[in-house]
PDB file of C-alpha atoms and ligand atoms in Angstrom:
ATOM      1  CA  VAL A   1      89.668  66.857  74.798  1.00 66.00           C
ATOM      2  CA  THR A   2      85.943  66.402  75.064  1.00 83.00           C
ATOM      3  CA  SER A   3      85.072  66.213  78.588  1.00 93.00           C
ATOM      4  CA  PRO A   4      82.335  68.369  80.378  1.00 95.00           C
ATOM      5  CA  LEU A   5      84.025  67.775  83.652  1.00 96.00           C
ATOM      6  CA  ILE A   6      87.441  69.317  82.526  1.00 96.00           C
ATOM      7  CA  ASP A   7      85.714  72.107  80.865  1.00 96.00           C
ATOM      8  CA  GLU A   8      83.830  72.986  84.029  1.00 97.00           C
ATOM      9  CA  LEU A   9      86.811  72.963  86.188  1.00 96.00           C
ATOM     10  CA  THR A  10      88.957  75.188  83.593  1.00 96.00           C
ATOM     11  CA  ASP A  11      85.790  77.495  83.883  1.00 97.00           C
ATOM     12  CA  ALA A  12      86.278  77.345  87.754  1.00 97.00           C
ATOM     13  CA  PHE A  13      89.922  77.933  87.493  1.00 96.00           C
ATOM     14  CA  ARG A  14      89.236  81.246  85.621  1.00 97.00           C
ATOM     15  CA  CYS A  15      87.905  83.179  89.129  1.00 96.00           C
ATOM     16  CA  LEU A  16      91.267  83.544  89.887  1.00 95.00           C
ATOM     17  CA  PRO A  17      92.672  87.152  89.095  1.00 93.00           C
ATOM     18  CA  GLY A  18      94.666  86.949  86.039  1.00 95.00           C
ATOM     19  CA  VAL A  19      93.722  83.471  84.802  1.00 96.00           C
ATOM     20  CA  GLY A  20      92.657  83.367  81.275  1.00 96.00           C
ATOM     21  CA  PRO A  21      91.371  80.206  79.328  1.00 95.00           C
ATOM     22  CA  LYS A  22      94.936  79.064  78.308  1.00 96.00           C
ATOM     23  CA  SER A  23      96.766  79.166  81.568  1.00 97.00           C
ATOM     24  CA  ALA A  24      93.284  77.543  83.269  1.00 97.00           C
ATOM     25  CA  GLU A  25      93.424  75.047  80.736  1.00 96.00           C
ATOM     26  CA  ARG A  26      97.374  74.365  81.549  1.00 96.00           C
ATOM     27  CA  MET A  27      96.771  74.175  85.316  1.00 97.00           C
ATOM     28  CA  VAL A  28      93.989  71.577  84.941  1.00 97.00           C
ATOM     29  CA  MET A  29      95.841  69.498  82.432  1.00 97.00           C
ATOM     30  CA  TYR A  30      99.197  69.864  84.782  1.00 97.00           C
ATOM     31  CA  LEU A  31      96.891  68.564  87.761  1.00 97.00           C
ATOM     32  CA  LEU A  32      95.323  65.906  85.761  1.00 97.00           C
ATOM     33  CA  GLU A  33      98.592  64.525  84.388  1.00 97.00           C
ATOM     34  CA  ARG A  34     101.258  65.060  86.866  1.00 97.00           C
ATOM     35  CA  ASP A  35      99.807  65.830  90.255  1.00 98.00           C
ATOM     36  CA  ARG A  36      96.351  64.297  90.901  1.00 97.00           C
ATOM     37  CA  ASP A  37      97.146  64.198  94.950  1.00 98.00           C
ATOM     38  CA  GLY A  38      98.162  67.674  94.867  1.00 97.00           C
ATOM     39  CA  GLY A  39      94.768  68.556  93.032  1.00 97.00           C
ATOM     40  CA  LEU A  40      92.835  66.658  95.966  1.00 98.00           C
ATOM     41  CA  ARG A  41      94.671  68.263  98.539  1.00 98.00           C
ATOM     42  CA  LEU A  42      94.106  71.612  96.690  1.00 97.00           C
ATOM     43  CA  ALA A  43      90.230  70.779  96.655  1.00 97.00           C
ATOM     44  CA  GLU A  44      90.122  69.684 100.055  1.00 98.00           C
ATOM     45  CA  ARG A  45      92.140  72.808 101.526  1.00 97.00           C
ATOM     46  CA  LEU A  46      89.854  75.244  99.201  1.00 97.00           C
ATOM     47  CA  ALA A  47      86.576  73.813 100.299  1.00 97.00           C
ATOM     48  CA  SER A  48      87.702  74.068 104.273  1.00 97.00           C
ATOM     49  CA  VAL A  49      89.009  77.640 103.753  1.00 97.00           C
ATOM     50  CA  MET A  50      85.937  78.890 101.914  1.00 97.00           C
ATOM     51  CA  ALA A  51      83.540  77.049 104.286  1.00 97.00           C
ATOM     52  CA  ASP A  52      85.199  77.981 107.796  1.00 97.00           C
ATOM     53  CA  VAL A  53      87.349  81.220 107.412  1.00 97.00           C
ATOM     54  CA  GLY A  54      85.245  84.280 108.473  1.00 97.00           C
ATOM     55  CA  HIS A  55      85.975  87.496 110.209  1.00 97.00           C
ATOM     56  CA  CYS A  56      87.408  88.492 113.395  1.00 98.00           C
ATOM     57  CA  ARG A  57      84.821  89.906 115.643  1.00 97.00           C
ATOM     58  CA  VAL A  58      87.129  92.650 116.934  1.00 97.00           C
ATOM     59  CA  CYS A  59      89.038  93.464 113.676  1.00 98.00           C
ATOM     60  CA  ARG A  60      87.460  92.322 110.779  1.00 98.00           C
ATOM     61  CA  ASP A  61      90.616  90.325 109.723  1.00 97.00           C
ATOM     62  CA  PHE A  62      90.429  86.794 108.327  1.00 97.00           C
ATOM     63  CA  THR A  63      90.341  83.984 110.847  1.00 97.00           C
ATOM     64  CA  GLU A  64      88.328  80.585 111.621  1.00 97.00           C
ATOM     65  CA  ALA A  65      88.059  81.463 115.124  1.00 97.00           C
ATOM     66  CA  GLU A  66      85.877  84.098 116.799  1.00 97.00           C
ATOM     67  CA  VAL A  67      88.631  86.326 117.751  1.00 98.00           C
ATOM     68  CA  CYS A  68      92.014  86.340 115.810  1.00 98.00           C
ATOM     69  CA  GLY A  69      95.255  85.672 117.182  1.00 97.00           C
ATOM     70  CA  ILE A  70      96.461  89.005 117.014  1.00 98.00           C
ATOM     71  CA  CYS A  71      93.014  90.513 118.897  1.00 98.00           C
ATOM     72  CA  ALA A  72      93.517  87.589 121.404  1.00 98.00           C
ATOM     73  CA  ASN A  73      97.186  88.114 122.520  1.00 98.00           C
ATOM     74  CA  PRO A  74      97.632  89.632 125.711  1.00 97.00           C
ATOM     75  CA  ALA A  75     100.998  90.926 125.029  1.00 97.00           C
ATOM     76  CA  ARG A  76      99.797  93.229 122.126  1.00 98.00           C
ATOM     77  CA  ASP A  77      99.489  96.913 122.951  1.00 97.00           C
ATOM     78  CA  ARG A  78      95.738  97.526 123.175  1.00 97.00           C
ATOM     79  CA  SER A  79      95.940 101.459 122.907  1.00 97.00           C
ATOM     80  CA  LEU A  80      96.856 101.520 119.523  1.00 97.00           C
ATOM     81  CA  ILE A  81      94.891 100.531 116.668  1.00 97.00           C
ATOM     82  CA  CYS A  82      96.064 100.489 112.974  1.00 97.00           C
ATOM     83  CA  VAL A  83      93.538 100.738 110.434  1.00 97.00           C
ATOM     84  CA  VAL A  84      94.129  99.162 107.103  1.00 97.00           C
ATOM     85  CA  GLU A  85      92.539  98.452 103.882  1.00 97.00           C
ATOM     86  CA  SER A  86      93.184  94.651 103.622  1.00 96.00           C
ATOM     87  CA  PRO A  87      94.591  91.347 105.225  1.00 96.00           C
ATOM     88  CA  ALA A  88      97.238  91.552 102.943  1.00 96.00           C
ATOM     89  CA  ASN A  89      98.209  95.137 104.752  1.00 96.00           C
ATOM     90  CA  VAL A  90      97.977  93.249 108.297  1.00 96.00           C
ATOM     91  CA  LEU A  91     100.464  90.690 107.052  1.00 95.00           C
ATOM     92  CA  ALA A  92     102.789  93.420 105.382  1.00 94.00           C
ATOM     93  CA  ILE A  93     103.057  95.255 108.575  1.00 94.00           C
ATOM     94  CA  GLU A  94     103.425  91.927 110.985  1.00 94.00           C
ATOM     95  CA  GLN A  95     106.289  91.090 108.593  1.00 93.00           C
ATOM     96  CA  THR A  96     108.371  94.143 109.937  1.00 91.00           C
ATOM     97  CA  GLY A  97     107.879  93.081 113.338  1.00 92.00           C
ATOM     98  CA  ALA A  98     107.889  96.678 114.306  1.00 91.00           C
ATOM     99  CA  TYR A  99     104.150  96.829 115.221  1.00 94.00           C
ATOM    100  CA  ARG A 100     102.907  95.782 118.514  1.00 95.00           C
ATOM    101  CA  GLY A 101      99.197  97.253 118.313  1.00 97.00           C
ATOM    102  CA  LEU A 102      96.046  95.679 117.345  1.00 98.00           C
ATOM    103  CA  TYR A 103      94.457  96.203 114.127  1.00 98.00           C
ATOM    104  CA  PHE A 104      91.092  97.185 112.075  1.00 98.00           C
ATOM    105  CA  VAL A 105      90.719  95.812 108.577  1.00 98.00           C
ATOM    106  CA  LEU A 106      87.992  97.475 106.584  1.00 98.00           C
ATOM    107  CA  MET A 107      87.928  95.080 103.795  1.00 97.00           C
ATOM    108  CA  GLY A 108      88.079  97.585 101.030  1.00 96.00           C
ATOM    109  CA  HIS A 109      87.998 101.537 100.909  1.00 96.00           C
ATOM    110  CA  LEU A 110      85.278 104.029 100.173  1.00 96.00           C
ATOM    111  CA  SER A 111      84.091 103.805  96.720  1.00 95.00           C
ATOM    112  CA  PRO A 112      80.920 105.185  95.606  1.00 92.00           C
ATOM    113  CA  ILE A 113      81.058 103.674  91.837  1.00 92.00           C
ATOM    114  CA  ASP A 114      81.256 100.056  93.174  1.00 92.00           C
ATOM    115  CA  GLY A 115      78.610 100.805  95.894  1.00 94.00           C
ATOM    116  CA  ILE A 116      80.913 100.535  98.929  1.00 95.00           C
ATOM    117  CA  GLY A 117      80.029 102.936 101.856  1.00 96.00           C
ATOM    118  CA  PRO A 118      80.979 103.445 105.296  1.00 96.00           C
ATOM    119  CA  ASP A 119      78.975 100.602 106.625  1.00 96.00           C
ATOM    120  CA  ASP A 120      80.433  98.002 104.245  1.00 96.00           C
ATOM    121  CA  LEU A 121      84.010  98.881 105.961  1.00 97.00           C
ATOM    122  CA  GLY A 122      82.508  98.920 109.467  1.00 97.00           C
ATOM    123  CA  VAL A 123      83.396 102.439 110.293  1.00 97.00           C
ATOM    124  CA  ASP A 124      80.548 102.463 113.154  1.00 97.00           C
ATOM    125  CA  GLN A 125      82.575  99.360 114.511  1.00 97.00           C
ATOM    126  CA  LEU A 126      85.846 101.065 114.357  1.00 98.00           C
ATOM    127  CA  VAL A 127      84.557 104.283 116.108  1.00 97.00           C
ATOM    128  CA  ALA A 128      82.946 102.064 118.679  1.00 97.00           C
ATOM    129  CA  ARG A 129      86.308 100.840 119.236  1.00 97.00           C
ATOM    130  CA  ALA A 130      88.289 103.734 119.255  1.00 97.00           C
ATOM    131  CA  ALA A 131      85.807 105.382 122.056  1.00 96.00           C
ATOM    132  CA  ASP A 132      87.137 102.716 124.705  1.00 95.00           C
ATOM    133  CA  ASP A 133      89.167 104.378 127.434  1.00 93.00           C
ATOM    134  CA  GLU A 134      92.077 101.995 126.809  1.00 95.00           C
ATOM    135  CA  VAL A 135      92.569 103.202 123.126  1.00 97.00           C
ATOM    136  CA  ARG A 136      94.813 106.175 122.926  1.00 96.00           C
ATOM    137  CA  GLU A 137      95.735 106.463 119.220  1.00 96.00           C
ATOM    138  CA  VAL A 138      94.238 105.261 115.739  1.00 97.00           C
ATOM    139  CA  LEU A 139      96.644 105.263 113.113  1.00 96.00           C
ATOM    140  CA  LEU A 140      95.154 105.503 109.761  1.00 96.00           C
ATOM    141  CA  ALA A 141      97.204 103.255 107.755  1.00 95.00           C
ATOM    142  CA  VAL A 142      95.382 103.309 104.210  1.00 95.00           C
ATOM    143  CA  ASN A 143      96.815 102.964 101.029  1.00 93.00           C
ATOM    144  CA  PRO A 144      98.093 106.697  99.267  1.00 89.00           C
ATOM    145  CA  THR A 145      95.436 106.749  96.502  1.00 91.00           C
ATOM    146  CA  VAL A 146      92.366 108.781  96.043  1.00 92.00           C
ATOM    147  CA  GLU A 147      89.843 106.313  97.538  1.00 94.00           C
ATOM    148  CA  GLY A 148      92.253 105.536 100.392  1.00 94.00           C
ATOM    149  CA  GLU A 149      92.638 109.472 101.279  1.00 93.00           C
ATOM    150  CA  ALA A 150      88.794 109.980 101.192  1.00 95.00           C
ATOM    151  CA  THR A 151      88.335 106.765 103.252  1.00 97.00           C
ATOM    152  CA  ALA A 152      90.829 108.425 105.953  1.00 96.00           C
ATOM    153  CA  HIS A 153      88.930 111.724 105.746  1.00 96.00           C
ATOM    154  CA  TYR A 154      85.699 110.178 106.444  1.00 97.00           C
ATOM    155  CA  ILE A 155      87.287 108.092 109.530  1.00 97.00           C
ATOM    156  CA  THR A 156      88.560 111.278 110.668  1.00 96.00           C
ATOM    157  CA  GLU A 157      85.289 113.177 110.517  1.00 96.00           C
ATOM    158  CA  SER A 158      83.473 110.229 112.212  1.00 96.00           C
ATOM    159  CA  MET A 159      86.140 110.415 115.269  1.00 95.00           C
ATOM    160  CA  LYS A 160      85.900 114.132 115.765  1.00 93.00           C
ATOM    161  CA  ALA A 161      83.978 114.125 119.046  1.00 93.00           C
ATOM    162  CA  LEU A 162      86.409 111.275 120.248  1.00 94.00           C
ATOM    163  CA  SER A 163      89.574 112.208 122.488  1.00 92.00           C
ATOM    164  CA  VAL A 164      91.589 109.778 120.869  1.00 95.00           C
ATOM    165  CA  ARG A 165      94.767 110.692 118.701  1.00 95.00           C
ATOM    166  CA  LEU A 166      94.807 110.091 114.859  1.00 96.00           C
ATOM    167  CA  SER A 167      97.847 109.400 112.936  1.00 94.00           C
ATOM    168  CA  ARG A 168      98.681 108.916 109.485  1.00 92.00           C
ATOM    169  CA  LEU A 169     101.831 106.791 108.068  1.00 89.00           C
ATOM    170  CA  ALA A 170     104.684 108.911 107.331  1.00 85.00           C
ATOM    171  CA  GLN A 171     104.911 109.091 103.350  1.00 81.00           C
ATOM    172  CA  GLY A 172     107.953 109.940 101.387  1.00 81.00           C
ATOM    173  CA  ILE A 173     111.335 108.507  99.674  1.00 83.00           C
ATOM    174  CA  PRO A 174     111.652 105.008  99.419  1.00 83.00           C
ATOM    175  CA  LEU A 175     114.827 103.517 100.929  1.00 83.00           C
ATOM    176  CA  GLY A 176     117.770 103.453  98.608  1.00 84.00           C
ATOM    177  CA  GLY A 177     115.821 105.748  96.280  1.00 78.00           C
ATOM    178  CA  ASP A 178     117.248 108.725  94.324  1.00 86.00           C
ATOM    179  CA  LEU A 179     115.678 112.073  94.889  1.00 87.00           C
ATOM    180  CA  GLU A 180     115.783 112.847  91.051  1.00 87.00           C
ATOM    181  CA  TYR A 181     113.607 109.756  90.294  1.00 87.00           C
ATOM    182  CA  VAL A 182     110.865 110.335  92.686  1.00 86.00           C
ATOM    183  CA  ASP A 183     107.813 111.604  91.527  1.00 88.00           C
ATOM    184  CA  GLY A 184     106.436 115.171  92.277  1.00 88.00           C
ATOM    185  CA  GLY A 185     103.410 113.963  94.553  1.00 86.00           C
ATOM    186  CA  THR A 186     105.842 111.671  96.808  1.00 87.00           C
ATOM    187  CA  LEU A 187     108.347 114.172  96.962  1.00 87.00           C
ATOM    188  CA  LEU A 188     105.945 117.144  97.886  1.00 87.00           C
ATOM    189  CA  GLN A 189     104.572 114.704 100.662  1.00 84.00           C
ATOM    190  CA  ALA A 190     107.999 114.165 102.099  1.00 85.00           C
ATOM    191  CA  ILE A 191     108.485 117.705 102.301  1.00 87.00           C
ATOM    192  CA  VAL A 192     105.192 118.467 103.970  1.00 84.00           C
ATOM    193  CA  GLY A 193     105.765 115.444 106.179  1.00 83.00           C
ATOM    194  CA  ARG A 194     109.564 116.347 107.214  1.00 84.00           C
ATOM    195  CA  ARG A 195     110.842 115.673 110.749  1.00 81.00           C
ATOM    196  CA  GLN A 196     112.790 117.678 112.840  1.00 83.00           C
ATOM    197  CA  VAL A 197     116.591 115.806 113.029  1.00 83.00           C
ATOM    198  CA  SER A 198     118.040 118.592 115.721  1.00 81.00           C
ATOM    199  CA  SER A 199     116.618 121.756 117.776  1.00 75.00           C
TER     200      SER A 199
HETATM  201 ZN1   ZN B   1      91.200  90.386 115.148  1.00 60.00          ZN
END
């Protein structure tokens, strides 16, 4: 095939994670040969999402509105803010159906190597929100990685002067897991974070 247009589209598909030249070519050929309508729909949806989806003014999650559906929902518990690294984390927590509070999405974690500092994560904005009288607890639900820990530590230090309660996700043994196969770090966290079951 000699078509600069096809070459350009193949190159464009490679902005997707995990898509190399071969799979990009397969996707382009598939759309051209079998689903031009689907291709056009994809192009339209991509264009409008890229143009219109921004960040919620309150929690920084993705939304095309000024304030997202969760922040705008009067039924949510406004005394609790759950801090997560990404919009995907919000989805995961929402899918449990067990959380009724609000969120704050950092859109990443502290990473000096990549030049990502507290300003990029909106830490000042989070601290300002947590300072509101109606907020009683901030749950730091960052990922259990070195960067996540560093981020949680920084946020904890930034909120020292506030009277708000800070909490972390419990860490430990996966459901249905066997202690024998749990890594040492996870087992240690589970022991450190043990809870009382009777007095
Ligand atoms: Zn929001």
